[in-house]
Coordinates of C-alpha atoms (C1' of nucleotides) in Angstrom, one line a residue:
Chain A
X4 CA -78.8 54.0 97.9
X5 CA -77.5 50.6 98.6
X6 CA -74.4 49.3 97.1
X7 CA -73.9 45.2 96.6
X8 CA -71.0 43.6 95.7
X9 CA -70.2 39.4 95.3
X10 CA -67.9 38.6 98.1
X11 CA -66.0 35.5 97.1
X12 CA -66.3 34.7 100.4
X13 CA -69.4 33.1 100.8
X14 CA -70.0 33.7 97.2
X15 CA -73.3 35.9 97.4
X16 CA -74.4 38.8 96.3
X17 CA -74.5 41.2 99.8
X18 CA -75.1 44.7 100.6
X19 CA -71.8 46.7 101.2
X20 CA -72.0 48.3 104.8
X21 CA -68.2 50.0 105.6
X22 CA -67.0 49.3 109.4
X23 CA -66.8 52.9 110.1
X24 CA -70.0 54.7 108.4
X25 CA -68.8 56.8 105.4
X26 CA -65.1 55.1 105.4
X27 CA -64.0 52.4 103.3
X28 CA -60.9 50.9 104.0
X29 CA -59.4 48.9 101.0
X30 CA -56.3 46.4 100.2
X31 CA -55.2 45.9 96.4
X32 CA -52.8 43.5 95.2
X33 CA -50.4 45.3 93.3
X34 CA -47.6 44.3 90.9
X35 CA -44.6 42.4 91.5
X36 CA -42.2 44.6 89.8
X37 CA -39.9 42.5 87.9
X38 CA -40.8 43.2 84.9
X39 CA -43.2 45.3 82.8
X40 CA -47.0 45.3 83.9
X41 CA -49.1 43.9 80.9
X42 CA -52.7 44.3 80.2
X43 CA -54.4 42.0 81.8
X44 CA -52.2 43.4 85.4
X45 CA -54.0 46.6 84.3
X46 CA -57.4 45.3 83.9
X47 CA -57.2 44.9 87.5
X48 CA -55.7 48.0 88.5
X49 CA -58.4 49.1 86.5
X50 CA -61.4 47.6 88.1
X51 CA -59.6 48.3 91.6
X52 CA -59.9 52.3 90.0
X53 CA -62.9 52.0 89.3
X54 CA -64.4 50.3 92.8
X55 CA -62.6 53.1 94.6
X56 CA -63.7 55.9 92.2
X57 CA -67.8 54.2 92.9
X58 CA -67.3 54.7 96.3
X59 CA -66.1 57.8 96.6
X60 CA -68.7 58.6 94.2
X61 CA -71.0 57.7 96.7
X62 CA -69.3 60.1 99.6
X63 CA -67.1 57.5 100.9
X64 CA -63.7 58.5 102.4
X65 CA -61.3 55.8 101.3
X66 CA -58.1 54.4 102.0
X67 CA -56.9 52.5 99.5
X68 CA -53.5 50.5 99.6
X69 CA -51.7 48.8 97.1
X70 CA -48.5 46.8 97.8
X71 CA -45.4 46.9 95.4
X72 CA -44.0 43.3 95.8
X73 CA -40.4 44.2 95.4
X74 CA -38.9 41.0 96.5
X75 CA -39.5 37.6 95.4
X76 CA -37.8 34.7 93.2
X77 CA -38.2 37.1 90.3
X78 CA -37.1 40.1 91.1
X79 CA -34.1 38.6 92.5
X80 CA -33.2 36.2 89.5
X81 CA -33.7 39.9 87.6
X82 CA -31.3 41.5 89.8
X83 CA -28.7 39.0 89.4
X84 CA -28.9 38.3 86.2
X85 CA -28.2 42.3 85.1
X86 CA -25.9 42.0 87.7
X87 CA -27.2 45.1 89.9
X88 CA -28.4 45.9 93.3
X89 CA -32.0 45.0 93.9
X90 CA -33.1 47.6 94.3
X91 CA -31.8 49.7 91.0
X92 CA -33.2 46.7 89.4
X93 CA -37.1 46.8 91.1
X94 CA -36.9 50.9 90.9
X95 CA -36.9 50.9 87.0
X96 CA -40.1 49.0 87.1
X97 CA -41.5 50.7 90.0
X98 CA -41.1 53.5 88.2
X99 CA -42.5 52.3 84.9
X100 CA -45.7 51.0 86.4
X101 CA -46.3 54.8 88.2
X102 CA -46.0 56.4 84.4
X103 CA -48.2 53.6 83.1
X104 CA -51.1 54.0 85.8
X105 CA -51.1 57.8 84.8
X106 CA -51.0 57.1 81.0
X107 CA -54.1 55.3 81.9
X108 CA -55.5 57.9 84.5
X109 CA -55.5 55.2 87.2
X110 CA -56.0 56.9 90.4
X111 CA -53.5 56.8 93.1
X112 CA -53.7 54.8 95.8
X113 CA -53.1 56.6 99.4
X114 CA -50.1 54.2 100.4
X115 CA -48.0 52.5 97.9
X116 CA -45.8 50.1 100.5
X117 CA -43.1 48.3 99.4
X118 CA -42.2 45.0 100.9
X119 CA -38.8 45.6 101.3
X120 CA -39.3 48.6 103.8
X121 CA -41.6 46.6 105.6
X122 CA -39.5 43.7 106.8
X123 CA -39.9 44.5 110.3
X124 CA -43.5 44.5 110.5
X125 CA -43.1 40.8 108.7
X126 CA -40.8 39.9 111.6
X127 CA -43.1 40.3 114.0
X128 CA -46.0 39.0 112.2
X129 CA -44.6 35.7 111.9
X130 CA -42.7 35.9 115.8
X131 CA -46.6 36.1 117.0
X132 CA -47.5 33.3 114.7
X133 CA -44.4 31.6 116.1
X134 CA -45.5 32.1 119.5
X135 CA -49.2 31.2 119.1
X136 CA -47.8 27.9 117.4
X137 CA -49.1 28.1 113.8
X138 CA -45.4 28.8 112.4
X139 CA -42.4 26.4 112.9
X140 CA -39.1 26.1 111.8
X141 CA -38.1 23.6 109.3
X142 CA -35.3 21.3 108.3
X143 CA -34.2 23.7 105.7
X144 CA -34.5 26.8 108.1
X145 CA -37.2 28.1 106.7
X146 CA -40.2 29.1 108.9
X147 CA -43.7 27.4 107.6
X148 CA -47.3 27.9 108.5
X149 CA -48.9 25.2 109.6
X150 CA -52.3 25.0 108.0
X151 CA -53.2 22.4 110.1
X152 CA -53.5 24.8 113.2
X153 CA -55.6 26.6 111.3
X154 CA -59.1 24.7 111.1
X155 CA -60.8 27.1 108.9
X156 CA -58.1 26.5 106.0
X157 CA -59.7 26.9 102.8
X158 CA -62.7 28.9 103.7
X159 CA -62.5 31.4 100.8
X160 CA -61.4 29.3 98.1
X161 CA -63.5 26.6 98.9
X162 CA -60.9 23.9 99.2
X163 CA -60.6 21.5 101.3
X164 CA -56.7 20.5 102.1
X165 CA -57.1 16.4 102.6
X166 CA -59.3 16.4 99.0
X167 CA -57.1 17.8 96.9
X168 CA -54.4 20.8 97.8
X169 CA -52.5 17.8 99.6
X170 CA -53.0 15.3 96.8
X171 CA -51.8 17.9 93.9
X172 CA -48.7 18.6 95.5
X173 CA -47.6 15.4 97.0
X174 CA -45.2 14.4 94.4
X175 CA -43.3 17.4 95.5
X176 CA -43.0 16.8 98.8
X177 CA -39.2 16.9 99.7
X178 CA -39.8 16.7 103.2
X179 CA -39.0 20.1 104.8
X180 CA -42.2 20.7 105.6
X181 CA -44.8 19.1 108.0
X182 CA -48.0 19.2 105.4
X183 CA -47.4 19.6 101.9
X184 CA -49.4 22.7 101.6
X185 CA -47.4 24.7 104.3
X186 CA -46.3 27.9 103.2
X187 CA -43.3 29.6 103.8
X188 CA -43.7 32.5 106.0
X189 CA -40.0 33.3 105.9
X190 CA -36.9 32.3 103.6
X191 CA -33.6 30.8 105.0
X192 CA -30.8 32.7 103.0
X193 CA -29.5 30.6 100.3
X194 CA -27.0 31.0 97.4
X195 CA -29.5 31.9 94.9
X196 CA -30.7 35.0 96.8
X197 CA -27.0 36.6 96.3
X198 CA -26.9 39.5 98.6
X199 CA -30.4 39.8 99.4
X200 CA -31.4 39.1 102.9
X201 CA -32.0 40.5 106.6
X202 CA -30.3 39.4 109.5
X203 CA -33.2 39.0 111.4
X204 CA -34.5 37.8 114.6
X205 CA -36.4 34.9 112.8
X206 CA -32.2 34.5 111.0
X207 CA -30.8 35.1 107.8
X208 CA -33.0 35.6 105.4
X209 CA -36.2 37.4 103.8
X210 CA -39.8 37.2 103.6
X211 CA -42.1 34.2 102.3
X212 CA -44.7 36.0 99.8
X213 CA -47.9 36.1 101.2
X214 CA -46.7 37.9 104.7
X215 CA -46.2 40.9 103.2
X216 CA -50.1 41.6 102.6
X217 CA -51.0 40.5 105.8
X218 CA -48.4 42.9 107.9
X219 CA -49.0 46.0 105.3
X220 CA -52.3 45.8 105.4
X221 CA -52.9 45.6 109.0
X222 CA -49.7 48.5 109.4
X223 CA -52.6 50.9 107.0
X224 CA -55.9 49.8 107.6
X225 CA -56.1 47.9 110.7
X226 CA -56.4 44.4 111.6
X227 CA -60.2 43.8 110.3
X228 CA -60.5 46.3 107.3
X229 CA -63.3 46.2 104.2
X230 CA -62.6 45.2 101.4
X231 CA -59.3 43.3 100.0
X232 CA -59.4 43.0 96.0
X233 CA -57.5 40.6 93.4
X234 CA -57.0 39.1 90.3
X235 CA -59.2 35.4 90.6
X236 CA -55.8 33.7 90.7
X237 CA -54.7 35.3 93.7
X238 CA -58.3 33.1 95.6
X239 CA -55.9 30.4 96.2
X240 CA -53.2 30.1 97.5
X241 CA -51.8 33.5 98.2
X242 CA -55.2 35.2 99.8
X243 CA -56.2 31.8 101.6
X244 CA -52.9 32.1 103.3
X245 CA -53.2 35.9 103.7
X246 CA -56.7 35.0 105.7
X247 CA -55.2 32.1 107.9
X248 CA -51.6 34.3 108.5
X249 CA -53.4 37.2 109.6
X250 CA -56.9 35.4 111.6
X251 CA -54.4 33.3 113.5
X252 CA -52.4 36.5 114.2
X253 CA -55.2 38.4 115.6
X254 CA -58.0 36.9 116.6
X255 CA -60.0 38.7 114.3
X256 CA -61.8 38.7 111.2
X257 CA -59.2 39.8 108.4
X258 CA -61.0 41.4 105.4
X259 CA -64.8 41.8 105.2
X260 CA -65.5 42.0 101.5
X261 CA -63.7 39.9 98.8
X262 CA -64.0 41.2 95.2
X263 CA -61.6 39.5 92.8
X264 CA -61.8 40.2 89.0
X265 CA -61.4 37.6 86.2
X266 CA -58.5 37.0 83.7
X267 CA -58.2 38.9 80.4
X268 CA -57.7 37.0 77.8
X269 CA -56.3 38.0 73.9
X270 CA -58.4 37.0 70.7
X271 CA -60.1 34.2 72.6
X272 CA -56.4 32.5 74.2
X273 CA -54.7 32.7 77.2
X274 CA -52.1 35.4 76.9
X275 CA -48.6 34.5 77.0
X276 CA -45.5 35.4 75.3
X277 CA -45.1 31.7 73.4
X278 CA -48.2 32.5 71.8
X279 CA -47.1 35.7 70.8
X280 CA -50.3 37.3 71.9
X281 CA -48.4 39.3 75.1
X282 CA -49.2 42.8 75.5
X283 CA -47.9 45.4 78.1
X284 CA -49.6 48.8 77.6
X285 CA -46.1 50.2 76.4
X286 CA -46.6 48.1 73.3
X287 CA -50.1 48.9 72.6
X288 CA -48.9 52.6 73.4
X289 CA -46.2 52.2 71.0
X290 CA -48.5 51.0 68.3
X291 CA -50.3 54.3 68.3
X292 CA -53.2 53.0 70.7
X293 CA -55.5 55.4 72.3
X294 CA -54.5 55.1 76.0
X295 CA -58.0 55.7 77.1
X296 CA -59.8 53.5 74.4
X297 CA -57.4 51.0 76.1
X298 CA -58.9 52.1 79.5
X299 CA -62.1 51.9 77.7
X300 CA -61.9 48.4 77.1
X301 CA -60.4 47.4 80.2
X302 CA -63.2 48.9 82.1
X303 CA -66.0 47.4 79.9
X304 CA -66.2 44.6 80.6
X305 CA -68.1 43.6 83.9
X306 CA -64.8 42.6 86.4
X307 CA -66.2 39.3 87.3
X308 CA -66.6 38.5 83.1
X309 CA -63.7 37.4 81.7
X310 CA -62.6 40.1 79.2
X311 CA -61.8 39.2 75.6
X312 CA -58.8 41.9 74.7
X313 CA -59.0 41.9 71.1
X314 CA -58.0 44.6 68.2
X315 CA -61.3 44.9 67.0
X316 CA -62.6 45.1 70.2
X317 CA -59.9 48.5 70.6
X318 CA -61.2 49.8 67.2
X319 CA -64.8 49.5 68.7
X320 CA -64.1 51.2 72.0
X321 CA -61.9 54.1 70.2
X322 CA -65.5 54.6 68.0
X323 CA -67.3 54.2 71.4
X324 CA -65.1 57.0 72.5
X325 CA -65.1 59.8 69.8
X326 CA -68.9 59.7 70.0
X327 CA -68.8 60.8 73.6
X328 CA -66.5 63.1 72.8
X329 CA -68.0 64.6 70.0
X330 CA -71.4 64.4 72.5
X331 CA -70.0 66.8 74.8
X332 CA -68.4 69.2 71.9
X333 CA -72.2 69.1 70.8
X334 CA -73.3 70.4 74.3
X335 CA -70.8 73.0 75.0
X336 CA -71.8 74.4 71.6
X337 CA -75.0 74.6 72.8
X338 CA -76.8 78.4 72.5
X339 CA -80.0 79.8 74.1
X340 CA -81.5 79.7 77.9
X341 CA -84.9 78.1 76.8
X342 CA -85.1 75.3 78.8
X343 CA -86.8 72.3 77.8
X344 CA -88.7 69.4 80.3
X345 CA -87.7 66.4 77.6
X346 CA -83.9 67.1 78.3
X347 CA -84.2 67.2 81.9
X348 CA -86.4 64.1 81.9
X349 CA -83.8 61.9 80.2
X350 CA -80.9 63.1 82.5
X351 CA -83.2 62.1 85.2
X352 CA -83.7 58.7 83.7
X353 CA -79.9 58.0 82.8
X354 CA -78.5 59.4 86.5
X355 CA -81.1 56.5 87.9
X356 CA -80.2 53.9 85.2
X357 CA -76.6 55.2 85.8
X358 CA -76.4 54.5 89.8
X359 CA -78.2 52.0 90.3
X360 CA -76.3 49.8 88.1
X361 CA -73.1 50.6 89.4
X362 CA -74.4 50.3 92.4
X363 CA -75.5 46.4 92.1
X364 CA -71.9 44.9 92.0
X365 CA -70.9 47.4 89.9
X366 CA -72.7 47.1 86.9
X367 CA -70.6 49.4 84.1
X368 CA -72.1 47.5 81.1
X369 CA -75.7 49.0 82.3
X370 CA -74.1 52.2 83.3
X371 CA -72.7 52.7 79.9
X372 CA -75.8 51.7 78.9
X373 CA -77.9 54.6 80.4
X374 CA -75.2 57.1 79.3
X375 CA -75.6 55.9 75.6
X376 CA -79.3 56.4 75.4
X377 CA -79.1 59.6 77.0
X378 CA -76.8 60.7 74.2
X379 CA -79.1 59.5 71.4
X380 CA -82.2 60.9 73.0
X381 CA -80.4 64.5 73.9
X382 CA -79.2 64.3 69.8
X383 CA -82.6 64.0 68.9
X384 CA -83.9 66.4 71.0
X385 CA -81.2 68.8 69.3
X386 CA -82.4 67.9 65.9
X387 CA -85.6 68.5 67.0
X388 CA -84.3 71.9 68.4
X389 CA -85.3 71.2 72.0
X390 CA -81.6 71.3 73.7
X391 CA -80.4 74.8 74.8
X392 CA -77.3 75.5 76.6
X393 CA -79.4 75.7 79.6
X394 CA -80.8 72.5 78.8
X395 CA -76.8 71.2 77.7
X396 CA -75.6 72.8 81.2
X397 CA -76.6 70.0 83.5
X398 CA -76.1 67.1 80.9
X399 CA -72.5 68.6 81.4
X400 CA -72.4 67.8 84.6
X401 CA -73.8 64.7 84.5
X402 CA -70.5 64.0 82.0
X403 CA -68.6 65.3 85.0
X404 CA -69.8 63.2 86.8
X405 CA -69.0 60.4 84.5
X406 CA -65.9 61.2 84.0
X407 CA -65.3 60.8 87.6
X408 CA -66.3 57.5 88.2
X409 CA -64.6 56.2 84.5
X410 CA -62.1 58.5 84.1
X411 CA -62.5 58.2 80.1
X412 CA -63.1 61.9 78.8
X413 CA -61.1 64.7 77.9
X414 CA -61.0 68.2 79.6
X415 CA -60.3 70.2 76.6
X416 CA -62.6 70.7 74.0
X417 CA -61.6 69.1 70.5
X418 CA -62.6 71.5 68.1
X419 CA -60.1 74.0 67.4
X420 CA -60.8 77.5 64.9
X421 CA -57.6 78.8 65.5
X422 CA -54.3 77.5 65.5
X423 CA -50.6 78.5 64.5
X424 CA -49.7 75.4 63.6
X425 CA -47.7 75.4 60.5
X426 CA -48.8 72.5 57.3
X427 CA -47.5 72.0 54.0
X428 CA -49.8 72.2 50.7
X429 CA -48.1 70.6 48.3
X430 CA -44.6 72.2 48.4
X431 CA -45.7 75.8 50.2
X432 CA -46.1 75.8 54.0
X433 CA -48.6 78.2 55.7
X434 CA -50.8 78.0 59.4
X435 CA -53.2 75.5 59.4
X436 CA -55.8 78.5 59.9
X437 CA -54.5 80.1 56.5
X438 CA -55.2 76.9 55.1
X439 CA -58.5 76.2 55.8
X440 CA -59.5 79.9 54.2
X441 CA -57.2 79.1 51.4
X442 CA -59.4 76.6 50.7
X443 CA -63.0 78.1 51.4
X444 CA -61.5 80.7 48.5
X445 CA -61.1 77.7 46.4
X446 CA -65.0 76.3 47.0
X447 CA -66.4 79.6 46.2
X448 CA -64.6 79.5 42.8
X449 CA -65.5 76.0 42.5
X450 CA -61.9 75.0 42.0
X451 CA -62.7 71.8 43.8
X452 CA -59.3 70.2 42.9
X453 CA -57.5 72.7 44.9
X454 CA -59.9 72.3 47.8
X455 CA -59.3 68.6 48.0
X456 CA -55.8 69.0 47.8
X457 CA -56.1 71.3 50.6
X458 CA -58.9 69.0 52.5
X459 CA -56.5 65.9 51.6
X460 CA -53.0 67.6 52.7
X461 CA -54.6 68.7 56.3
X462 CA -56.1 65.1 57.3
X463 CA -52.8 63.5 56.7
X464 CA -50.9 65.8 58.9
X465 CA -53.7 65.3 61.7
X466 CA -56.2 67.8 61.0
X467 CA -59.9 67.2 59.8
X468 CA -62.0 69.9 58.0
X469 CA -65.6 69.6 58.8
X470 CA -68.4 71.3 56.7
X471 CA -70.8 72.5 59.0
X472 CA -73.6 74.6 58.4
X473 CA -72.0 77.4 60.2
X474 CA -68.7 77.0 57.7
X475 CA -65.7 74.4 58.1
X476 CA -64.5 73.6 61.0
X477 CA -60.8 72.3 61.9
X478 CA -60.8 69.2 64.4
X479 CA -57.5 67.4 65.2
X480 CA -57.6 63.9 64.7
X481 CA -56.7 61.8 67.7
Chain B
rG2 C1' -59.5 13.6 90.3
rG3 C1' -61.4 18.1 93.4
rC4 C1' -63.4 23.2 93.2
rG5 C1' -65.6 27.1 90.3
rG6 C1' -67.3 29.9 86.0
rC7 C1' -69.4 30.7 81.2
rA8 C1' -72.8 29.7 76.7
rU9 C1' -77.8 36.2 74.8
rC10 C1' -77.7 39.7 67.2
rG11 C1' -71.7 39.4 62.5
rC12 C1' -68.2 41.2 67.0
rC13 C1' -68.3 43.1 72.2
rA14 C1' -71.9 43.0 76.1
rA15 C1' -76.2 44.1 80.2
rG16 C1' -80.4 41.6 82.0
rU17 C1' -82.0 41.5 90.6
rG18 C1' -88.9 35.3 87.4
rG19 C1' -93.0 39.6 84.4
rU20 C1' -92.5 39.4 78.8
rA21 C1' -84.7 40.8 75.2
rA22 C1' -80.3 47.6 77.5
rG23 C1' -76.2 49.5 75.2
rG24 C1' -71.7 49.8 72.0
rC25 C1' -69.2 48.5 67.4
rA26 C1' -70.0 46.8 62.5
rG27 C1' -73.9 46.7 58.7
rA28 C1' -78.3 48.8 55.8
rG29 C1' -81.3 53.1 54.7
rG30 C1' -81.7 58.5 55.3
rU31 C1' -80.4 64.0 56.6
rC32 C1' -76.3 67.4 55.5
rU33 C1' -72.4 68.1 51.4
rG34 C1' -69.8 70.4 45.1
rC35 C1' -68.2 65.4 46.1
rA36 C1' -66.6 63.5 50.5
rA37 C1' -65.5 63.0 55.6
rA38 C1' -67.4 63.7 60.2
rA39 C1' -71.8 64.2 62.8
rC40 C1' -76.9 63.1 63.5
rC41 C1' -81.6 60.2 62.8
rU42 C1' -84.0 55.4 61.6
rC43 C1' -83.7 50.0 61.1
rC44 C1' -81.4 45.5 62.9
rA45 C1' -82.0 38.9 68.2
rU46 C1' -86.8 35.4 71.9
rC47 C1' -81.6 34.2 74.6
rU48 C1' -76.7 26.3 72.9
rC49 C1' -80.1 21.9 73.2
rC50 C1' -83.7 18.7 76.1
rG51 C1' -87.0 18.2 80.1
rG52 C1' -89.2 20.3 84.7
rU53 C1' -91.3 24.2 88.3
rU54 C1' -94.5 28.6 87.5
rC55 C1' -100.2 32.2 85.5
rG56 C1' -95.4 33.7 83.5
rA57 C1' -88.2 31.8 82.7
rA58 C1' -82.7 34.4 79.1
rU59 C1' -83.5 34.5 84.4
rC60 C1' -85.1 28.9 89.1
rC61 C1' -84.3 23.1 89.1
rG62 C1' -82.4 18.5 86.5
rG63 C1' -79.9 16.6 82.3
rA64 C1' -77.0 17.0 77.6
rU65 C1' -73.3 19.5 74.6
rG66 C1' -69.4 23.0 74.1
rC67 C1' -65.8 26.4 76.2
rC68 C1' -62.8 28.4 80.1
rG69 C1' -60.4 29.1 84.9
rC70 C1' -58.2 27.5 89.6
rC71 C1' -55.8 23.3 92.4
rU72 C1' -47.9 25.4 90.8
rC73 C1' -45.3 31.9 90.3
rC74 C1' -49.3 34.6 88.1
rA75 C1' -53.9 40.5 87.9

RNA sequence: GGCGGCAUCGCCAAGUGGUAAGGCAGAGGUCUGCAAAACCUCCAUCUCCGGUUCGAAUCCGGAUGCCGCCUCCA
């Protein structure tokens, strides 16, 4: 077993060896929470799931961190506008984006830090850089990083400052600042933040917003850890200047892997609320969306593809979806101990297929790949009357397995023979289960217009009657 | 202007030089009182032009088209 990933840095396709054997010691950008999440903030969250979930799939122990950015320009422009404490106003979505990362079974992270209860660690991360002489102070009291100290500036985004990070931002050069591409490590107080600041050794003030994931991540995993993940757009600036805070800091080599996932985009466009094609996963939610065919698209697409979020696309996945869930209803219906050498042949097949894509740079496409020809060829093989429960037993497993790394199937089983629940026919009301008899009553005196009445009434309140050989069966509709 | 990415069936999407996975949709079929659902079967030579190679969707050069980043952004 080998497991390769693309590290943006250096841009190649490498073999992923941990510091520490059997650890794996990760960083995720999280959400700034000032609003919100929308889908395309979940796609990442996603893939970061999804990474972690491989790797502990593969035995590793991990620590994974994600930072809540609770202070920034936005969240305190939110504040102040509402006219509320900062942190009442960052809690709400704090709170919102730990509801939505369970709607879509999004693994928790072992540390969740929030910047603003990290301020000292900050402090003293940019004091060091003050001492070592890659920070000053400038005209407007803010402290800056010099990236000139820092020789190996650009090395993960490719960039190089005197070709064009300089000649972008010249025009709005106002002077403050040595180098035009100096980033502020730390915030003088002004007007605009209201009442948000720290008196501080470094003054009055709070943090610049790259700090944060330096001084968190080295707090939690260490000054050189494994891997640090991202959306693309976070390459440059915001994890250059993580790289060049932090290496200048230490001494050391920050992160050793780089993964960053691409943009989502919606029916082809950039998503943004002026188009009108702006969608947080409350919306979709609210629109009576499948949260795990949502989770099934999100996690579809190979992270360094850029995803197309369309409707159809959700309509395809939800299809996608039902069939492996009706493919493991077929197996835990499953009778009989004969077992049979086809079955175990394909699992064999698909649990190779299976790994060893997701093991090349995480390869989910071919993954789902190897799990849908293993449900076509087990279907056959129960047509053919070749899949036994013993046979079934281990494909269930395999599904376990599955579900681990994806998080996209049920626990419960979806057929149901015997519920309370109460439905109207027409004007009488009865159990759902009285129902379904009712109607078999009806077949056998071939009064088929009471039947489909019956058949008709069910599915619009949510429950499907399927004619099986072994008699109708009720099956709630998702 | 600088840096980078992408172009594979109607839609989505794998493909690590050796002869095109998979999903959805569609067509046919099994089952059914009819249906639904389910299941089975069928369904592409890879934008174009050159080159390297015994062999290229895969490597190189060029063309065309699309996209991202360089400013807060997952």
């Amino acid at each position: 077993m080998t497991i390769r990933f693309k590290n943006t840095f250096g841009g190649q396709i490498e073999e992923f060896v941990s510091q520490d054997p059997g650890i794996v010691r990760m960083y995720t950008c999280g959400p700034t929470v000032y609003d919100y999440a929308h889908i395309g903030n979940y796609r990442a969250y996603i893939f970061e799931d999804l990474l972690r979930r491989w790797l502990e799939y593969r035995g590793y122990e991990v620590t994974q961190v994600m930072n809540l950015t609770d202070v920034d320009d936005k969240t305190i422009r939110g504040s102040r506008e509402l006219g509320i404490p900062l942190n009442e106003y960052t809690d709400k979505y704090k709170k919102a984006f730990f509801e939505d990362i369970n709607t879509l079974g999004i693994e928790r992270a072992e540390h969740y830090p929030a910047a603003t209860e990290h301020i000292y660690e900050m402090v003293e991360l940019v004091k060091k850089l003050l001492e070592k002489g890659y920070a000053y102070k400038g005209d407007d009291g803010c402290i800056y990083y010099s990236i000139d100290k820092f020789p190996e500036y650009g090395k993960l985004s490719g960039k190089r400052i005197d070709k064009n990070i300089a000649g972008a931002r010249i025009i709005h050069d106002e002077y403050e600042k040595e180098q035009a591409a100096d980033f502020a490590l730390w915030k003088e107080w002004d007007e605009k933040d209201g009442d948000v600041f720290w008196e501080t050794e470094l003054g009055k003030g709070r943090p610049g917003w790259h700090i944060e994931c330096s001084a968190m991540s080295m707090k939690y995993l260490g000054e050189t850890f494994d891997i640090h993940t991202g959306g693309e757009d976070n390459i440059f600036p915001h994890h250059e200047n993580e790289i060049a805070q932090s290496e200048a800091a230490t001494g050391k080599p920050f992160a050793r892997y780089w993964l960053h996932c691409a943009h989502l985009v919606v029916e082809g466009k950039k998503m943004s609320k002026s188009l009108g094609n702006y969608y947080t996963l409350r919306q979709l939610i609210e629109m009576g969306h499948d949260p795990m065919a949502i989770r099934y698209v999100l996690i579809g697409t190979h992270y360094r593809q850029q995803l197309n979020f369309t409707f159809e696309g959700l309509s395809a996945a939800k299809a996608s979806l039902d069939r492996l869930r009706e493919f493991k209803d077929m197996l835990l219906s499953a009778t009989e101990d004969t077992v049979h050498m086809e079955v175990s042949d394909a699992l064999a097949k698909a649990k190779t297929d299976f790994e060893n894509s997701m093991d090349y740079d995480l390869n989910i496409s071919g993954a789902m790949g190897a799990l849908f020809e293993l449900v076509r060829n087990a279907n056959k093989l129960r047509d053919e009357g070749k899949l036994s429960a013993a046979d079934a037993k281990p494909i269930l497993e395999f599904l376990k397995d599955f579900h681990a790394v994806t998080g996209l199937l049920p626990k419960e089983k979806k057929v149901h023979t015997d519920e309370d629940v109460i439905v109207r026919i027409g004007d009488e009301k009865m159990r759902v289960e009285a129902a379904l008899s009712e109607r078999q009553k009806a077949r056998n005196e071939k009064d088929w217009a009471r039947a489909d009445e019956i058949r008709d009434a069910l599915l619009s309140q949510g429950w499907e009657i399927r004619d099986t050989p072994e008699g109708p069966v009720l099956k709630k509709v998702t």
